[in-house]
PDB file of C-alpha atoms in Angstrom:
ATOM      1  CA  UNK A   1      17.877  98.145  74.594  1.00 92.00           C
ATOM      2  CA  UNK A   2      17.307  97.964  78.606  1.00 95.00           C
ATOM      3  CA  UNK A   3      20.045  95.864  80.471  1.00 97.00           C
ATOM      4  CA  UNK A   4      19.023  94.479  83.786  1.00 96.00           C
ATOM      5  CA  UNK A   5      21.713  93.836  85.853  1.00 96.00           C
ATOM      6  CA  UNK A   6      21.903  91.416  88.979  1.00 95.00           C
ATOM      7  CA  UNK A   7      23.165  89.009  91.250  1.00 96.00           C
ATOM      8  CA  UNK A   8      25.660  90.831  93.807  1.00 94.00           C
ATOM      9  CA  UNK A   9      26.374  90.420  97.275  1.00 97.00           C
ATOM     10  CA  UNK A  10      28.325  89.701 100.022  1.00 97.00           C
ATOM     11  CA  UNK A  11      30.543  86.592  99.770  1.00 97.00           C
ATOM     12  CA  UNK A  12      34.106  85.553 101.572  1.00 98.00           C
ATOM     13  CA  UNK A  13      37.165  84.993 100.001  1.00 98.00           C
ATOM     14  CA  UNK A  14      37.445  81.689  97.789  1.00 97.00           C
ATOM     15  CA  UNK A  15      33.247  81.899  97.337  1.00 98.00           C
ATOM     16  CA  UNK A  16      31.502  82.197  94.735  1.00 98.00           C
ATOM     17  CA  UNK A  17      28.651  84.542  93.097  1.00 98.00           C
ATOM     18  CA  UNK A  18      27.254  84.789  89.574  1.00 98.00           C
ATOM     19  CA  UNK A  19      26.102  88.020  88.075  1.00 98.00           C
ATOM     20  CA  UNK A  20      22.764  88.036  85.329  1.00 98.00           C
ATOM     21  CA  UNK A  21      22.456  90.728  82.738  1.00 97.00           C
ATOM     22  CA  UNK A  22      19.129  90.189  80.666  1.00 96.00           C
ATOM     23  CA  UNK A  23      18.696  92.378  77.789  1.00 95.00           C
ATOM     24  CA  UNK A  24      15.459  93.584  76.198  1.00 93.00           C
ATOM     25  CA  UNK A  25      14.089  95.466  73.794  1.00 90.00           C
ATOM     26  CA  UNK A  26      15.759  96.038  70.041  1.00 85.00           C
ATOM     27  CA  UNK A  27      18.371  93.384  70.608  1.00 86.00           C
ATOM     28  CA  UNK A  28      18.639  92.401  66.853  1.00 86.00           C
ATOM     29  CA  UNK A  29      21.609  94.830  67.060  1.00 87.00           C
ATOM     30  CA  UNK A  30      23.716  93.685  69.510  1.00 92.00           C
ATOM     31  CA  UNK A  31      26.461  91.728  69.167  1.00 93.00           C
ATOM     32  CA  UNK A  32      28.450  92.189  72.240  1.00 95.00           C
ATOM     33  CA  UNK A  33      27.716  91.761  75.725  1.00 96.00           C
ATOM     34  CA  UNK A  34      30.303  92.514  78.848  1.00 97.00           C
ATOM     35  CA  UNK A  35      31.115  93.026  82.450  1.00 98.00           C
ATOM     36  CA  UNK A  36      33.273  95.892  83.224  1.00 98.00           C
ATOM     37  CA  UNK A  37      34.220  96.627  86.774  1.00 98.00           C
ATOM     38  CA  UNK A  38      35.072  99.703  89.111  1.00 97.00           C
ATOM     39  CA  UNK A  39      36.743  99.689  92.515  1.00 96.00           C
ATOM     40  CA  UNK A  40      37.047 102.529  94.851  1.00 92.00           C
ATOM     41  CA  UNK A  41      39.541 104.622  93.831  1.00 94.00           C
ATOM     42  CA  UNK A  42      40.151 103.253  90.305  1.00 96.00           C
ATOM     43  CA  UNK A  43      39.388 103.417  86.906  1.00 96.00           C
ATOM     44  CA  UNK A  44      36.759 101.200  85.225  1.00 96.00           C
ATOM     45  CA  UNK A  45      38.274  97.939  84.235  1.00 97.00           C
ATOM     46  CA  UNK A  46      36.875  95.533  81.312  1.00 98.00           C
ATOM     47  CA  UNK A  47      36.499  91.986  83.187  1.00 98.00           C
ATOM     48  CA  UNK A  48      35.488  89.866  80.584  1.00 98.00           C
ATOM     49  CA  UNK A  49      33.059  89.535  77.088  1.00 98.00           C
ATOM     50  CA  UNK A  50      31.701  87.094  74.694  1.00 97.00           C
ATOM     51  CA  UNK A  51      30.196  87.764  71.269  1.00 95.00           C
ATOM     52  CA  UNK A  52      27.373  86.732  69.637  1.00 91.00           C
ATOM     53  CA  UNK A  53      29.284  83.684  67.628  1.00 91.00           C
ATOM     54  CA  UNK A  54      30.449  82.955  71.267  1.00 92.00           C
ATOM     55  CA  UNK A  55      33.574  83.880  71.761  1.00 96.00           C
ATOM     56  CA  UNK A  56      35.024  85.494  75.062  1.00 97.00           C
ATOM     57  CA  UNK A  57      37.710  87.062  75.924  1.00 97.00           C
ATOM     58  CA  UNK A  58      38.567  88.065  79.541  1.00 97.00           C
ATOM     59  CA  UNK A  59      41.222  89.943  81.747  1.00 96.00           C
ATOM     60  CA  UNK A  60      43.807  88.550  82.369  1.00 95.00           C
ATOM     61  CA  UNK A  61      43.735  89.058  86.146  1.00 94.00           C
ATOM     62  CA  UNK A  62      40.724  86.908  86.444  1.00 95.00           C
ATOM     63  CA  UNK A  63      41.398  84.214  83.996  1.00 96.00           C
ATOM     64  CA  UNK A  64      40.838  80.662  85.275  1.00 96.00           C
ATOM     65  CA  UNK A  65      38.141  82.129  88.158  1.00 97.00           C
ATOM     66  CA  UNK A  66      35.540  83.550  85.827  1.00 97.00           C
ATOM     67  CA  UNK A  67      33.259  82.339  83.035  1.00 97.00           C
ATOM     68  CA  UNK A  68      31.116  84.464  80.670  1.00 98.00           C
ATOM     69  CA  UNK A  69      28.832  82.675  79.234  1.00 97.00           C
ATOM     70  CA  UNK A  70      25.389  83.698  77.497  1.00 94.00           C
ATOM     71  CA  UNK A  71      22.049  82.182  76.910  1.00 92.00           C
ATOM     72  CA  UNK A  72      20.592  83.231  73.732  1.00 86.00           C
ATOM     73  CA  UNK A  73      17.205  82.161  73.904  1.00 89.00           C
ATOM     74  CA  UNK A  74      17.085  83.847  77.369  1.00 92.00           C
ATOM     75  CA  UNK A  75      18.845  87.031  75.973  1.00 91.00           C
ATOM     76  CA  UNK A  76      21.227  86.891  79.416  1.00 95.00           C
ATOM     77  CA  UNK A  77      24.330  87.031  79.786  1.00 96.00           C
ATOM     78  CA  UNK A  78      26.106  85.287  82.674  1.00 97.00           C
ATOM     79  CA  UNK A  79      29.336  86.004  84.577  1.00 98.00           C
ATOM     80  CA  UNK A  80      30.073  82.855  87.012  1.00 98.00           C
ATOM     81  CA  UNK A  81      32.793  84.108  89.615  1.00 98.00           C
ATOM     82  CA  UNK A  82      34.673  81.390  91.649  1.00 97.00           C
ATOM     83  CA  UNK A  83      37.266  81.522  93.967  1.00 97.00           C
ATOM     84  CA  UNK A  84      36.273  85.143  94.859  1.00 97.00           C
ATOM     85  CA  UNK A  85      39.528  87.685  95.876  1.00 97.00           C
ATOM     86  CA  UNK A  86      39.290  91.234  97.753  1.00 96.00           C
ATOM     87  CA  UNK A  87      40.486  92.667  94.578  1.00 96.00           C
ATOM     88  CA  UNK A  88      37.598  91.664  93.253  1.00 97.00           C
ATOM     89  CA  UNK A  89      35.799  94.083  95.111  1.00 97.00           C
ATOM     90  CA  UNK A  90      33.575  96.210  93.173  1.00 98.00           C
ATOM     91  CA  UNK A  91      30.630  97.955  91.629  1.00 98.00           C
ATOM     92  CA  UNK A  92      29.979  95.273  88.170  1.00 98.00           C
ATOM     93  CA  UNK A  93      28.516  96.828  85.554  1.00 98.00           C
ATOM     94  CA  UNK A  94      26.896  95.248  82.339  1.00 97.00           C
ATOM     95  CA  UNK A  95      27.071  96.589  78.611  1.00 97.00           C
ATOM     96  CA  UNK A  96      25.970  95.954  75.217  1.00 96.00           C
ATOM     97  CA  UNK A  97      26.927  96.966  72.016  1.00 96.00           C
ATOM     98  CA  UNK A  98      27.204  96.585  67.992  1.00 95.00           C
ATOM     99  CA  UNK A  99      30.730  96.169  68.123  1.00 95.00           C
ATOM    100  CA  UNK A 100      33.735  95.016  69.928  1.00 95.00           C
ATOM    101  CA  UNK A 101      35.873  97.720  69.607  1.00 95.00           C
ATOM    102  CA  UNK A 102      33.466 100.055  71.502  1.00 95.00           C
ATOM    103  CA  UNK A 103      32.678  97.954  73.907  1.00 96.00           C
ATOM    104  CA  UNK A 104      36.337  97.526  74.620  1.00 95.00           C
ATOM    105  CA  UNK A 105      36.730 100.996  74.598  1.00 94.00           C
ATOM    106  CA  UNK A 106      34.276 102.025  76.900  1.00 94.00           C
ATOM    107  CA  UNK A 107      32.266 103.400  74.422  1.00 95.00           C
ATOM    108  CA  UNK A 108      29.223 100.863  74.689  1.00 94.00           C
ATOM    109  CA  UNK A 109      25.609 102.140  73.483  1.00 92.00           C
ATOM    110  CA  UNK A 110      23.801 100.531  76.838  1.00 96.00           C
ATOM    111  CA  UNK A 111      24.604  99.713  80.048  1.00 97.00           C
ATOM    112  CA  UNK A 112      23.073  98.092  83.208  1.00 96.00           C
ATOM    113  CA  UNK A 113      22.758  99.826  86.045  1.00 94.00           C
ATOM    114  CA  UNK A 114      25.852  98.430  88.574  1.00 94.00           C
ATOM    115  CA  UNK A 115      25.521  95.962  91.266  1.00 97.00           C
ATOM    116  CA  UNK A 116      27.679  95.349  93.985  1.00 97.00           C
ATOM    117  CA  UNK A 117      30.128  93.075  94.552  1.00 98.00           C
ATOM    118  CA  UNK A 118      31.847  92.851  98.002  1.00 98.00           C
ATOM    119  CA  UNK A 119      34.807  89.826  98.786  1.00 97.00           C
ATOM    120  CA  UNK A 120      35.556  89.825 102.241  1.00 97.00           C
ATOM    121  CA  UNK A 121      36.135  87.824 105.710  1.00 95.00           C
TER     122      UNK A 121
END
């Protein structure tokens, strides 16, 4: 499974961007898809995922201002990011995986390569 990771920039506070992962290759096995995050100076954080049934879950420090959503027949995976911060500042990084539980732990089989995301005046 290759993830391809994009959509990153440059925006000001209270814009918007939205990040694209599209998967390929032996995706019959995946059943997860996510966005984790990493800031300067900090530890990798989980931003948000949604399942193959659909359902997302999300941290809570960005609850309300993004969306995950996924198109199936596209094998992508979106994250739509409004009302942009400065702590939202940071390299985003796509995964994929069998199961929750690794995905939430890290522990995902594939990842995208990262793409940057900078909020700032």
């Amino acid at each position: 499974v290759q993830l391809q990771a994009s959509g990153g920039g440059l925006v000001q506070p209270g814009g918007s961007l939205r990040l694209s992962c599209a998967a390929s290759g032996s995706i019959f096995s995946i059943n997860v898809m996510g966005w984790y995050r990493q800031a300067p100076g900090k530890q990798r954080e989980l931003v948000a995922f949604i399942t193959k049934a659909g359902g997302t879950n999300y941290v809570d420090s960005v609850k309300g201002r993004i969306t995950i959503s996924r198109d199936n027949a596209k094998n992508t995976v979106y994250l739509q990011m409004n009302v942009l911060k400065p702590e939202d500042t940071a390299v985003y990084y796509c995964c994929a995986d069998k199961t929750v539980l690794a995905l939430m732990a890290g522990r995902s089989d594939y990842w995208g390569q990262g793409t940057q995301v900078t909020v700032s005046s």
